[in-house]
Amino acid sequence: MKIAILPGDGIGPEIIEQAVKVLNTLGEKFEMETAPVGGAGYEAYGHPLPEGTLKLAKEADAVLFGAVGDWKYDQLVRDLRPEQAILGLRKNLSLFANLRPAILYAELAGASTLKPEVVSGLDILIVRELTGDIYFGQPRGVRICPDGPFKGEREGFDTMRYAETEIRRIAHVAFQAARKRSKRLTSVDKANVLETFQFWKDIVTDVHKEYPEVTLDHMYVDNAAMQLVRAPKKFDVMVTGNMFGDILSDAAAMLTGSIGMLPSASLDAHNKGLYEPSHGSAPDIAGKGIANPLATILSTAMMLRYSLNKAEQADRIEIAVKKVLTQGLRTPDIYEAGATKVGTSQMGDAVVKALM
Ligand code: IPM
Ligand code: MG
């Protein structure tokens, strides 16, 4: 089995190094090949998603991705900015289903900014559509406003759209995930204002007929944002579009206290996937050896489970992570008084040790 390793920018290389250590401890034979992506791709080949990197990602069985982005690329034209690498990978590999679990580890209950009784035991899964919506809709750009009160002025515009197939396939992923959990699914839309999301709601309602054992409810995105901070445990699986999912998954991540703990998987129709931590490249702490590698290590577990058919190995990693937390090891982002503060590679080593 071949894994494409794309460390990227900022803390990407440091956290990926820990995940690779963990993979090498499992006693399995993986072929791993590394390639530059994001700002690193731009530095090496003048493009955030170099041809060779895309080719490697396409031919691999799974992609392990660190993070991309750095302020120093903010002045580049959009097509050359690091973020285009991840958008390009999602689109080129048809990774339409993004799974973002938000789990609050009992050991970290104090790390949340919300009251422990509101978040303790939190375990929700956001299923975000990843290759459609206003992110990829055409046309988009800046043009001269054709009509209305601002006619003749410059205006920026994007296109929100979803084809029926795109909604159906992500709805199936979400219903199937809900069926394996507590059989509750919330579809998040903005059907009260947007045509795209009235259509979304209608299609999700139709797909529901195939999953009578799952309870479906619909919620407007603004209310969903409010309920996520008011009573997050009411949710189990949430499904939504690309844009709303981007925003809600950051909010959900923060309920758990640290985005440094949260993995994610982006899957195509055949369970090939790209696995990355939910957090970004954190250029402010890059190279300091203090980044939390656990989200990346947990993403590796998701990779083993969903793309490489190695569920027992995934379990082993997840148990090892719980073990190091129980031992009281904490990177600065999840540190609390009384715990043992460790750096990135110490945390990686501790997980490796817990696996042996
Ligand atoms: C995410 C990120 C990306 C997104 C950016 C980096 C393009 O915020 O994965 O959530 O908006 O999807
Ligand atoms: Mg985001």
CSV table of C-alpha atoms and ligand atoms in Angstrom, one decimal:
chain,number,residue,atom,x,y,z
A,1,MET,CA,0.0,0.0,0.0
A,2,LYS,CA,1.3,3.4,-1.0
A,3,ILE,CA,0.9,6.5,1.1
A,4,ALA,CA,1.6,9.9,-0.4
A,5,ILE,CA,3.1,12.1,2.4
A,6,LEU,CA,2.5,15.8,1.8
A,7,PRO,CA,3.9,17.8,4.8
A,8,GLY,CA,3.3,21.3,3.4
A,9,ASP,CA,4.1,24.5,5.4
A,10,GLY,CA,4.4,25.9,8.9
A,11,ILE,CA,4.1,23.2,11.5
A,12,GLY,CA,3.1,20.6,8.7
A,13,PRO,CA,6.5,18.9,8.5
A,14,GLU,CA,6.9,18.6,12.3
A,15,ILE,CA,3.6,17.0,12.9
A,16,ILE,CA,3.8,14.8,9.8
A,17,GLU,CA,7.1,13.5,11.1
A,18,GLN,CA,5.4,12.2,14.3
A,19,ALA,CA,2.7,10.5,12.3
A,20,VAL,CA,5.3,8.8,10.1
A,21,LYS,CA,7.0,7.6,13.3
A,22,VAL,CA,3.7,6.1,14.4
A,23,LEU,CA,3.1,4.4,11.0
A,24,ASN,CA,6.6,2.9,11.2
A,25,THR,CA,5.8,1.4,14.6
A,26,LEU,CA,2.8,-0.6,13.5
A,27,GLY,CA,4.7,-3.5,12.0
A,28,GLU,CA,3.1,-3.1,8.6
A,29,LYS,CA,4.7,-2.6,5.2
A,30,PHE,CA,3.8,0.8,3.8
A,31,GLU,CA,5.4,2.4,0.8
A,32,MET,CA,5.7,6.1,1.7
A,33,GLU,CA,6.7,8.8,-0.7
A,34,THR,CA,7.0,12.5,0.2
A,35,ALA,CA,6.3,15.5,-2.1
A,36,PRO,CA,6.1,19.3,-1.5
A,37,VAL,CA,2.7,21.0,-1.4
A,38,GLY,CA,1.4,24.5,-0.7
A,39,GLY,CA,4.1,27.2,-0.1
A,40,ALA,CA,6.7,24.4,-0.2
A,41,GLY,CA,5.4,23.4,-3.6
A,42,TYR,CA,5.6,27.0,-4.8
A,43,GLU,CA,9.2,27.4,-3.5
A,44,ALA,CA,10.3,24.1,-5.2
A,45,TYR,CA,8.4,24.2,-8.4
A,46,GLY,CA,6.6,27.6,-8.7
A,47,HIS,CA,3.2,26.1,-8.0
A,48,PRO,CA,1.3,25.2,-4.8
A,49,LEU,CA,0.2,21.9,-6.3
A,50,PRO,CA,3.2,20.8,-8.5
A,51,GLU,CA,2.4,18.3,-11.2
A,52,GLY,CA,4.5,15.6,-9.6
A,53,THR,CA,2.7,16.0,-6.3
A,54,LEU,CA,-0.7,15.7,-7.9
A,55,LYS,CA,0.5,12.6,-9.8
A,56,LEU,CA,1.7,11.0,-6.6
A,57,ALA,CA,-1.5,11.8,-4.8
A,58,LYS,CA,-3.5,10.3,-7.6
A,59,GLU,CA,-1.6,7.0,-7.7
A,60,ALA,CA,-1.3,6.5,-4.0
A,61,ASP,CA,-3.9,4.6,-2.0
A,62,ALA,CA,-4.2,7.4,0.5
A,63,VAL,CA,-2.7,10.9,1.1
A,64,LEU,CA,-1.5,12.1,4.5
A,65,PHE,CA,-1.5,15.8,4.4
A,66,GLY,CA,0.0,18.2,7.0
A,67,ALA,CA,-1.1,21.8,6.5
A,68,VAL,CA,-0.5,24.7,4.0
A,69,GLY,CA,-0.3,28.4,4.2
A,70,ASP,CA,1.9,31.3,5.3
A,71,TRP,CA,1.3,35.0,5.5
A,72,LYS,CA,4.2,35.6,3.2
A,73,TYR,CA,2.2,34.2,0.3
A,74,ASP,CA,-0.8,36.5,0.8
A,75,GLN,CA,0.4,38.9,-1.9
A,76,LEU,CA,0.5,36.1,-4.6
A,77,VAL,CA,-2.3,35.9,-7.2
A,78,ARG,CA,-5.0,33.5,-5.9
A,79,ASP,CA,-4.0,30.6,-8.2
A,80,LEU,CA,-0.5,30.5,-6.7
A,81,ARG,CA,-1.5,30.7,-3.0
A,82,PRO,CA,-0.9,27.7,-0.8
A,83,GLU,CA,-4.6,27.1,-0.1
A,84,GLN,CA,-5.1,26.3,-3.8
A,85,ALA,CA,-3.2,23.1,-3.2
A,86,ILE,CA,-5.7,21.6,-0.9
A,87,LEU,CA,-8.6,22.9,-3.0
A,88,GLY,CA,-7.0,21.4,-6.1
A,89,LEU,CA,-6.4,18.1,-4.4
A,90,ARG,CA,-10.0,17.9,-3.3
A,91,LYS,CA,-11.3,18.7,-6.7
A,92,ASN,CA,-8.8,16.6,-8.7
A,93,LEU,CA,-9.2,13.5,-6.5
A,94,SER,CA,-13.0,14.0,-6.2
A,95,LEU,CA,-12.8,14.0,-2.4
A,96,PHE,CA,-16.4,15.2,-1.9
A,97,ALA,CA,-17.0,13.8,1.6
A,98,ASN,CA,-15.3,15.5,4.4
A,99,LEU,CA,-15.7,13.8,7.8
A,100,ARG,CA,-14.8,16.0,10.8
A,101,PRO,CA,-15.4,14.4,14.1
A,102,ALA,CA,-15.4,16.6,17.2
A,103,ILE,CA,-14.8,14.5,20.3
A,104,LEU,CA,-14.1,15.8,23.7
A,105,TYR,CA,-11.6,13.5,25.5
A,106,ALA,CA,-12.6,13.2,29.1
A,107,GLU,CA,-9.0,14.1,30.1
A,108,LEU,CA,-9.3,17.4,28.3
A,109,ALA,CA,-12.7,18.5,29.6
A,110,GLY,CA,-11.1,21.5,31.3
A,111,ALA,CA,-9.6,22.7,28.0
A,112,SER,CA,-12.9,23.8,26.5
A,113,THR,CA,-14.1,27.4,26.9
A,114,LEU,CA,-17.6,26.1,27.6
A,115,LYS,CA,-18.8,24.8,30.9
A,116,PRO,CA,-17.9,21.1,31.4
A,117,GLU,CA,-21.5,20.1,31.8
A,118,VAL,CA,-22.3,21.6,28.3
A,119,VAL,CA,-19.5,19.7,26.6
A,120,SER,CA,-18.5,16.7,28.6
A,121,GLY,CA,-19.0,13.5,26.5
A,122,LEU,CA,-19.3,15.5,23.3
A,123,ASP,CA,-19.0,13.3,20.3
A,124,ILE,CA,-20.3,14.8,17.0
A,125,LEU,CA,-19.5,14.2,13.4
A,126,ILE,CA,-19.7,16.9,10.8
A,127,VAL,CA,-20.1,15.6,7.3
A,128,ARG,CA,-19.2,18.5,5.0
A,129,GLU,CA,-19.6,18.4,1.2
A,130,LEU,CA,-16.2,19.4,-0.1
A,131,THR,CA,-16.1,19.8,-3.9
A,132,GLY,CA,-19.2,21.9,-4.7
A,133,ASP,CA,-21.1,25.0,-3.5
A,134,ILE,CA,-19.9,28.6,-3.6
A,135,TYR,CA,-16.3,27.3,-3.3
A,136,PHE,CA,-16.2,26.0,-6.8
A,137,GLY,CA,-19.2,27.6,-8.5
A,138,GLN,CA,-18.7,29.5,-11.8
A,139,PRO,CA,-18.8,32.2,-12.8
A,140,ARG,CA,-17.0,34.2,-10.2
A,141,GLY,CA,-14.7,37.2,-10.2
A,142,VAL,CA,-14.8,41.0,-10.2
A,143,ARG,CA,-16.9,42.7,-12.9
A,144,ILE,CA,-18.7,45.9,-13.6
A,145,CYS,CA,-22.1,45.7,-11.9
A,146,PRO,CA,-24.6,45.2,-14.7
A,147,ASP,CA,-27.8,46.6,-13.1
A,148,GLY,CA,-29.5,47.8,-9.9
A,149,PRO,CA,-28.5,50.7,-7.6
A,150,PHE,CA,-24.8,50.0,-8.0
A,151,LYS,CA,-24.8,49.7,-11.8
A,152,GLY,CA,-21.5,50.7,-13.4
A,153,GLU,CA,-19.5,50.1,-10.2
A,154,ARG,CA,-17.1,47.2,-9.7
A,155,GLU,CA,-18.5,44.2,-7.8
A,156,GLY,CA,-17.1,41.0,-6.6
A,157,PHE,CA,-19.3,37.9,-7.1
A,158,ASP,CA,-19.4,34.1,-6.6
A,159,THR,CA,-21.9,31.4,-7.6
A,160,MET,CA,-23.5,29.2,-5.1
A,161,ARG,CA,-24.7,25.9,-6.7
A,162,TYR,CA,-25.3,22.3,-6.1
A,163,ALA,CA,-26.2,19.6,-8.6
A,164,GLU,CA,-28.6,16.9,-7.5
A,165,THR,CA,-26.0,14.2,-7.7
A,166,GLU,CA,-23.7,16.1,-5.5
A,167,ILE,CA,-26.4,16.5,-2.8
A,168,ARG,CA,-27.5,12.9,-3.1
A,169,ARG,CA,-24.0,11.3,-2.7
A,170,ILE,CA,-23.1,13.4,0.4
A,171,ALA,CA,-26.5,12.7,1.9
A,172,HIS,CA,-25.9,9.0,1.5
A,173,VAL,CA,-22.5,9.3,3.2
A,174,ALA,CA,-24.2,11.1,6.1
A,175,PHE,CA,-27.1,8.7,6.5
A,176,GLN,CA,-24.8,5.8,6.4
A,177,ALA,CA,-22.6,7.4,9.1
A,178,ALA,CA,-25.7,8.2,11.2
A,179,ARG,CA,-26.9,4.6,10.8
A,180,LYS,CA,-23.6,3.4,12.4
A,181,ARG,CA,-23.9,5.9,15.3
A,182,SER,CA,-27.0,7.0,17.2
A,183,LYS,CA,-29.2,7.2,14.1
A,184,ARG,CA,-29.8,10.9,14.2
A,185,LEU,CA,-28.9,13.3,11.4
A,186,THR,CA,-29.3,17.0,11.2
A,187,SER,CA,-29.1,18.6,7.8
A,188,VAL,CA,-28.0,22.2,7.9
A,189,ASP,CA,-29.3,24.6,5.3
A,190,LYS,CA,-30.4,28.2,4.6
A,191,ALA,CA,-33.6,27.2,2.8
A,192,ASN,CA,-35.4,30.2,4.1
A,193,VAL,CA,-33.3,32.5,1.9
A,194,LEU,CA,-31.3,30.5,-0.7
A,195,GLU,CA,-32.6,28.5,-3.6
A,196,THR,CA,-29.5,26.3,-3.5
A,197,PHE,CA,-30.4,25.2,0.0
A,198,GLN,CA,-34.1,24.8,-0.5
A,199,PHE,CA,-33.1,22.3,-3.2
A,200,TRP,CA,-30.6,20.8,-0.8
A,201,LYS,CA,-33.3,20.3,1.8
A,202,ASP,CA,-35.7,18.7,-0.7
A,203,ILE,CA,-33.1,16.2,-2.0
A,204,VAL,CA,-31.9,15.3,1.5
A,205,THR,CA,-35.5,14.7,2.5
A,206,ASP,CA,-35.9,12.4,-0.6
A,207,VAL,CA,-32.8,10.4,0.2
A,208,HIS,CA,-34.1,10.0,3.8
A,209,LYS,CA,-36.7,7.6,2.4
A,210,GLU,CA,-34.0,5.0,1.9
A,211,TYR,CA,-32.9,5.3,5.6
A,212,PRO,CA,-36.2,5.0,7.6
A,213,GLU,CA,-34.2,3.9,10.7
A,214,VAL,CA,-32.5,7.3,10.8
A,215,THR,CA,-34.2,10.3,12.3
A,216,LEU,CA,-33.7,13.4,10.1
A,217,ASP,CA,-34.2,17.0,11.1
A,218,HIS,CA,-33.4,20.2,9.3
A,219,MET,CA,-31.9,23.3,10.8
A,220,TYR,CA,-31.0,26.7,9.4
A,221,VAL,CA,-27.3,27.4,9.6
A,222,ASP,CA,-27.6,30.4,11.9
A,223,ASN,CA,-29.6,28.4,14.4
A,224,ALA,CA,-27.2,25.5,14.0
A,225,ALA,CA,-24.3,27.9,14.9
A,226,MET,CA,-26.2,29.0,18.0
A,227,GLN,CA,-27.2,25.5,19.1
A,228,LEU,CA,-23.6,24.3,18.6
A,229,VAL,CA,-22.5,26.6,21.4
A,230,ARG,CA,-25.7,26.4,23.4
A,231,ALA,CA,-26.4,22.6,23.6
A,232,PRO,CA,-23.9,20.8,21.3
A,233,LYS,CA,-24.6,17.4,22.7
A,234,LYS,CA,-28.0,17.5,21.0
A,235,PHE,CA,-26.3,16.8,17.8
A,236,ASP,CA,-24.9,13.6,16.6
A,237,VAL,CA,-24.2,13.6,12.8
A,238,MET,CA,-24.6,16.9,10.9
A,239,VAL,CA,-24.5,17.2,7.1
A,240,THR,CA,-24.1,20.4,5.3
A,241,GLY,CA,-22.6,22.2,2.3
A,242,ASN,CA,-19.0,23.2,1.7
A,243,MET,CA,-19.3,26.8,3.0
A,244,PHE,CA,-21.5,26.2,6.0
A,245,GLY,CA,-19.4,23.1,6.8
A,246,ASP,CA,-16.2,25.1,6.8
A,247,ILE,CA,-17.6,27.5,9.4
A,248,LEU,CA,-19.5,25.1,11.6
A,249,SER,CA,-16.6,22.6,11.8
A,250,ASP,CA,-14.3,25.3,13.2
A,251,ALA,CA,-16.9,26.1,15.8
A,252,ALA,CA,-17.4,22.5,16.6
A,253,ALA,CA,-13.7,21.9,16.9
A,254,MET,CA,-13.4,24.7,19.4
A,255,LEU,CA,-16.0,23.1,21.7
A,256,THR,CA,-13.5,20.5,22.4
A,257,GLY,CA,-11.0,23.0,23.6
A,258,SER,CA,-8.3,22.3,21.1
A,259,ILE,CA,-8.3,22.1,17.4
A,260,GLY,CA,-4.9,20.5,17.9
A,261,MET,CA,-6.7,17.2,18.7
A,262,LEU,CA,-9.1,16.9,15.7
A,263,PRO,CA,-8.4,14.7,12.7
A,264,SER,CA,-10.3,14.8,9.4
A,265,ALA,CA,-10.9,12.6,6.4
A,266,SER,CA,-11.8,13.6,2.9
A,267,LEU,CA,-13.1,10.7,0.8
A,268,ASP,CA,-14.0,9.9,-2.7
A,269,ALA,CA,-16.7,7.5,-3.8
A,270,HIS,CA,-14.3,4.5,-3.4
A,271,ASN,CA,-13.0,5.4,0.0
A,272,LYS,CA,-9.7,6.7,-1.3
A,273,GLY,CA,-8.9,9.6,0.9
A,274,LEU,CA,-6.9,12.5,2.0
A,275,TYR,CA,-6.2,12.8,5.8
A,276,GLU,CA,-5.3,15.9,7.5
A,277,PRO,CA,-5.5,17.6,10.9
A,278,SER,CA,-8.5,20.0,11.1
A,279,HIS,CA,-6.1,22.8,12.1
A,280,GLY,CA,-3.9,24.9,9.8
A,281,SER,CA,-0.2,25.5,9.4
A,282,ALA,CA,0.2,27.8,12.4
A,283,PRO,CA,3.2,29.7,11.0
A,284,ASP,CA,3.5,31.6,14.3
A,285,ILE,CA,4.7,28.5,16.1
A,286,ALA,CA,6.4,26.7,13.2
A,287,GLY,CA,9.8,25.3,14.0
A,288,LYS,CA,9.4,25.8,17.7
A,289,GLY,CA,8.7,22.1,18.4
A,290,ILE,CA,5.6,22.9,20.4
A,291,ALA,CA,2.8,22.0,17.9
A,292,ASN,CA,0.4,19.3,18.9
A,293,PRO,CA,0.9,16.2,16.6
A,294,LEU,CA,-2.2,14.3,17.9
A,295,ALA,CA,-4.6,15.6,15.3
A,296,THR,CA,-2.3,14.3,12.6
A,297,ILE,CA,-1.7,11.0,14.4
A,298,LEU,CA,-5.4,10.6,14.8
A,299,SER,CA,-5.8,11.4,11.1
A,300,THR,CA,-3.4,8.5,10.4
A,301,ALA,CA,-5.8,6.3,12.4
A,302,MET,CA,-8.7,7.5,10.2
A,303,MET,CA,-6.6,6.7,7.1
A,304,LEU,CA,-6.0,3.1,8.3
A,305,ARG,CA,-9.7,2.7,9.0
A,306,TYR,CA,-11.3,4.2,5.9
A,307,SER,CA,-8.7,3.8,3.1
A,308,LEU,CA,-6.3,1.1,4.1
A,309,ASN,CA,-8.7,-1.4,5.7
A,310,LYS,CA,-6.7,-1.7,8.9
A,311,ALA,CA,-9.3,-1.0,11.5
A,312,GLU,CA,-7.4,-2.9,14.3
A,313,GLN,CA,-4.3,-0.7,13.7
A,314,ALA,CA,-6.6,2.4,13.8
A,315,ASP,CA,-7.9,1.2,17.1
A,316,ARG,CA,-4.4,0.7,18.4
A,317,ILE,CA,-3.4,4.3,17.6
A,318,GLU,CA,-6.5,5.7,19.2
A,319,ILE,CA,-5.9,3.7,22.3
A,320,ALA,CA,-2.3,4.9,22.4
A,321,VAL,CA,-3.4,8.5,22.1
A,322,LYS,CA,-5.8,8.1,25.0
A,323,LYS,CA,-3.0,6.5,27.0
A,324,VAL,CA,-0.6,9.4,26.6
A,325,LEU,CA,-3.4,11.8,27.7
A,326,THR,CA,-4.1,9.6,30.7
A,327,GLN,CA,-0.4,9.8,31.5
A,328,GLY,CA,-0.8,13.5,31.7
A,329,LEU,CA,1.3,14.5,28.7
A,330,ARG,CA,0.2,17.8,27.2
A,331,THR,CA,1.5,20.0,24.4
A,332,PRO,CA,1.1,23.7,25.3
A,333,ASP,CA,-2.2,24.1,23.5
A,334,ILE,CA,-3.9,21.6,25.8
A,335,TYR,CA,-1.8,22.2,28.9
A,336,GLU,CA,-3.4,22.6,32.3
A,337,ALA,CA,-1.7,23.1,35.7
A,338,GLY,CA,-0.4,19.8,37.1
A,339,ALA,CA,0.1,18.1,33.7
A,340,THR,CA,3.5,17.3,32.1
A,341,LYS,CA,4.3,19.8,29.3
A,342,VAL,CA,5.9,18.2,26.3
A,343,GLY,CA,6.9,19.2,22.8
A,344,THR,CA,5.9,17.9,19.4
A,345,SER,CA,8.5,15.1,19.1
A,346,GLN,CA,8.2,14.1,22.8
A,347,MET,CA,4.5,13.6,22.2
A,348,GLY,CA,5.1,11.6,19.1
A,349,ASP,CA,7.6,9.4,21.0
A,350,ALA,CA,5.1,8.9,23.8
A,351,VAL,CA,2.5,7.6,21.3
A,352,VAL,CA,5.1,5.3,19.7
A,353,LYS,CA,6.0,4.0,23.1
A,354,ALA,CA,2.3,3.5,24.1
A,355,LEU,CA,2.0,1.4,20.9
A,356,MET,CA,4.8,-1.0,21.7
B,1,IPM,C1,-10.6,24.0,5.8
B,1,IPM,C2,-9.8,25.2,5.4
B,1,IPM,C3,-9.9,25.3,3.9
B,1,IPM,C4,-11.3,25.5,3.5
B,1,IPM,C5,-9.0,26.5,3.3
B,1,IPM,C6,-7.6,26.4,3.7
B,1,IPM,C7,-9.1,26.5,1.8
B,1,IPM,O1,-10.4,26.3,6.0
B,1,IPM,O2,-10.1,22.9,5.4
B,1,IPM,O3,-11.5,24.1,6.5
B,1,IPM,O4,-11.9,26.6,3.5
B,1,IPM,O5,-11.9,24.5,3.1
B,2,MG,MG,-11.9,25.8,7.5
